[in-house]
Every structure is written in structure tokens, then in C-alpha cells.
mmCIF file of C-alpha atoms in Angstrom:
data_model
loop_
_atom_site.group_PDB
_atom_site.id
_atom_site.type_symbol
_atom_site.label_atom_id
_atom_site.label_comp_id
_atom_site.label_asym_id
_atom_site.label_seq_id
_atom_site.Cartn_x
_atom_site.Cartn_y
_atom_site.Cartn_z
ATOM 1 C CA MET A 1 0.011 0.007 -0.006
ATOM 2 C CA LYS A 2 1.178 3.503 -0.825
ATOM 3 C CA LEU A 3 -0.411 6.680 0.502
ATOM 4 C CA TYR A 4 -0.792 9.983 -1.267
ATOM 5 C CA CYS A 5 -2.054 13.288 0.088
ATOM 6 C CA LYS A 6 -5.551 13.879 -1.404
ATOM 7 C CA ASN A 7 -4.981 17.600 -1.406
ATOM 8 C CA CYS A 8 -1.680 17.841 -3.353
ATOM 9 C CA ASN A 9 -0.987 14.245 -4.571
ATOM 10 C CA ASN A 10 2.304 14.086 -2.670
ATOM 11 C CA LEU A 11 3.592 10.553 -2.056
ATOM 12 C CA LEU A 12 3.677 10.109 1.767
ATOM 13 C CA THR A 13 4.989 6.584 2.267
ATOM 14 C CA ILE A 14 8.658 5.823 1.893
ATOM 15 C CA ASN A 15 8.143 2.341 0.387
ATOM 16 C CA THR A 16 5.167 0.178 -0.350
ATOM 17 C CA LEU A 17 3.633 -0.734 3.016
ATOM 18 C CA LYS A 18 2.736 -4.348 3.774
ATOM 19 C CA GLU A 19 -0.042 -5.380 6.124
ATOM 20 C CA SER A 20 1.222 -6.530 9.512
ATOM 21 C CA LYS A 21 0.025 -9.700 11.203
ATOM 22 C CA PHE A 22 -1.323 -9.157 14.711
ATOM 23 C CA ASP A 23 1.486 -11.243 16.202
ATOM 24 C CA GLU A 24 4.022 -8.746 14.807
ATOM 25 C CA ILE A 25 2.531 -5.967 16.996
ATOM 26 C CA LYS A 26 4.602 -4.987 20.043
ATOM 27 C CA PHE A 27 2.687 -3.237 22.818
ATOM 28 C CA VAL A 28 5.880 -1.940 24.461
ATOM 29 C CA ASP A 29 5.995 1.584 25.864
ATOM 30 C CA GLU A 30 8.193 3.994 23.838
ATOM 31 C CA SER A 31 8.842 1.357 21.095
ATOM 32 C CA GLU A 32 7.557 1.056 17.587
ATOM 33 C CA LEU A 33 4.152 -0.693 17.558
ATOM 34 C CA LEU A 34 4.841 -2.167 14.127
ATOM 35 C CA PRO A 35 7.867 -3.243 12.165
ATOM 36 C CA ASN A 36 9.315 -0.793 9.608
ATOM 37 C CA GLY A 37 7.309 -0.825 6.350
ATOM 38 C CA LYS A 38 4.180 -2.283 7.974
ATOM 39 C CA TYR A 39 0.646 -1.109 8.712
ATOM 40 C CA ILE A 40 -2.479 -2.554 10.364
ATOM 41 C CA GLU A 41 -6.071 -1.618 10.404
ATOM 42 C CA ALA A 42 -6.734 0.446 13.495
ATOM 43 C CA SER A 43 -9.893 -1.522 14.285
ATOM 44 C CA LYS A 44 -7.704 -4.645 14.980
ATOM 45 C CA VAL A 45 -5.826 -2.841 17.767
ATOM 46 C CA GLY A 46 -7.271 -1.769 21.066
ATOM 47 C CA TYR A 47 -6.631 2.011 20.989
ATOM 48 C CA ASN A 48 -9.710 4.270 21.400
ATOM 49 C CA PHE A 49 -9.479 7.295 19.126
ATOM 50 C CA GLU A 50 -11.978 10.143 19.327
ATOM 51 C CA ILE A 51 -11.389 10.897 15.645
ATOM 52 C CA PRO A 52 -11.556 8.659 12.532
ATOM 53 C CA ILE A 53 -8.346 6.679 12.341
ATOM 54 C CA ASP A 54 -8.234 3.801 9.854
ATOM 55 C CA TYR A 55 -4.635 2.635 9.734
ATOM 56 C CA LEU A 56 -1.680 2.510 12.150
ATOM 57 C CA ILE A 57 1.732 2.822 10.592
ATOM 58 C CA ASN A 58 5.377 2.543 11.722
ATOM 59 C CA THR A 59 6.567 6.140 12.246
ATOM 60 C CA LYS A 60 9.647 5.588 10.033
ATOM 61 C CA SER A 61 7.527 4.420 7.124
ATOM 62 C CA ILE A 62 5.713 7.661 6.313
ATOM 63 C CA LEU A 63 6.894 11.192 5.641
ATOM 64 C CA LEU A 64 4.836 13.712 7.561
ATOM 65 C CA LYS A 65 5.702 16.741 9.689
ATOM 66 C CA ASP A 66 4.385 18.122 12.952
ATOM 67 C CA HIS A 67 1.397 20.393 12.967
ATOM 68 C CA LYS A 68 2.221 24.006 13.756
ATOM 69 C CA GLU A 69 -0.169 24.118 16.716
ATOM 70 C CA SER A 70 1.729 22.830 19.719
ATOM 71 C CA ILE A 71 -1.517 22.139 21.672
ATOM 72 C CA ARG A 72 -2.035 19.068 19.455
ATOM 73 C CA PHE A 73 0.945 17.344 21.097
ATOM 74 C CA GLN A 74 -0.387 16.870 24.632
ATOM 75 C CA GLY A 75 1.111 14.076 26.679
ATOM 76 C CA CYS A 76 3.479 13.783 29.615
ATOM 77 C CA CYS A 77 6.655 12.821 27.684
ATOM 78 C CA GLY A 78 5.485 12.943 24.093
ATOM 79 C CA PRO A 79 2.293 13.205 22.045
ATOM 80 C CA SER A 80 -0.519 10.909 23.168
ATOM 81 C CA GLU A 81 -3.515 12.948 21.998
ATOM 82 C CA PHE A 82 -6.184 10.570 20.656
ATOM 83 C CA SER A 83 -8.670 13.296 19.679
ATOM 84 C CA THR A 84 -6.885 15.550 17.119
ATOM 85 C CA LEU A 85 -4.656 15.178 14.062
ATOM 86 C CA ASN A 86 -1.086 16.429 14.723
ATOM 87 C CA GLN A 87 0.698 15.271 11.527
ATOM 88 C CA VAL A 88 0.489 17.146 8.209
ATOM 89 C CA CYS A 89 1.606 16.655 4.624
ATOM 90 C CA PRO A 90 5.157 18.125 4.250
ATOM 91 C CA LYS A 91 4.197 19.721 0.904
ATOM 92 C CA CYS A 92 0.808 21.385 1.478
ATOM 93 C CA ASN A 93 0.297 21.140 5.258
ATOM 94 C CA SER A 94 -3.003 19.272 4.985
ATOM 95 C CA GLU A 95 -3.809 17.347 8.205
ATOM 96 C CA ILE A 96 -3.237 13.625 7.633
ATOM 97 C CA GLY A 97 -2.742 11.693 10.833
ATOM 98 C CA VAL A 98 -1.803 11.528 14.503
ATOM 99 C CA LEU A 99 1.556 10.711 15.982
ATOM 100 C CA VAL A 100 1.320 8.795 19.265
ATOM 101 C CA ALA A 101 4.690 8.552 20.995
ATOM 102 C CA ASP A 102 4.300 9.075 24.768
ATOM 103 C CA CYS A 103 6.096 7.149 27.541
ATOM 104 C CA TRP A 104 3.043 5.058 28.279
ATOM 105 C CA THR A 105 2.227 4.080 24.673
ATOM 106 C CA SER A 106 3.793 2.311 21.804
ATOM 107 C CA ARG A 107 4.945 4.645 18.979
ATOM 108 C CA PHE A 108 2.949 4.841 15.703
ATOM 109 C CA ILE A 109 1.148 7.137 13.358
ATOM 110 C CA GLY A 110 -2.587 6.792 12.840
ATOM 111 C CA ILE A 111 -3.964 7.735 9.467
ATOM 112 C CA ASP A 112 -7.388 9.127 8.590
ATOM 113 C CA ILE A 113 -8.127 7.399 5.270
ATOM 114 C CA ARG A 114 -10.338 10.309 4.180
ATOM 115 C CA LYS A 115 -7.197 12.480 3.969
ATOM 116 C CA VAL A 116 -5.162 10.174 1.751
ATOM 117 C CA SER A 117 -5.470 8.208 -1.455
ATOM 118 C CA LEU A 118 -4.071 4.739 -2.168
ATOM 119 C CA LYS A 119 -3.102 5.811 -5.663
ATOM 120 C CA PRO A 120 -2.083 9.071 -7.356
ATOM 121 C CA LEU A 121 -5.141 11.182 -8.163
ATOM 122 C CA TRP A 122 -3.611 12.897 -11.123
#
């Protein structure tokens, strides 16, 4: 799977992502939830988001940048906000996903599928 920004068509994934098996998930605080190059449907994992999040991705497998509003990065040691998008497209600044990387969570990026496309739009 590859992900493109729906607003500007920018390729967001570094390589083609492969679906992760549940037994590859590591629920270890401050460690990557998924292996590099992998994703999983958010519904298969027990995190409760207050916003639509469809996929969870290894943080090193996608090119996004931090939102300019620092309030979107609440957490004690890192971002753990489950109610707002804090990652944007590096080209057009469209909100794409949420980085979760606090001391009491595994590290991943959640993606709102309504903000991305699985193929180039033009």
C-alpha cells in the first residue's frame, strides 16, 4: 500500500507498506508498535481514538511533519492525544494523521483514510 495526500498528490509513504499480522505488534512503551514498512487496520488494535483513524503505521515508514499548533501534542513525555490530528503533509500542510509517542504508549502514526489516497489522483 502506498499513501498519497488527497490535497496535493504528494507521495507520503517511503516504500510500499505491507499489512502486518497481529502477532508482529509490540505493545511496548516507547517502542515502535509495528515493524518498519508495515501497517495494520486500527480496528484490529485496542486504542480508542476520538477521531476517525483507519490505519496504524510505523513512524519511520511515512513522511509527515508536525502540525504548527503545539496544543495538538499533549502528553506527559510525548504526544498521546487521541482526539486531534497532529501530523501534516510536508508539501501542502494538510492534516493527515496523528503521531502517538508518549512514555506510556507504543509509537505509531494513525492515518485518517479520508485524507489520503491509495493511488495518485492525477
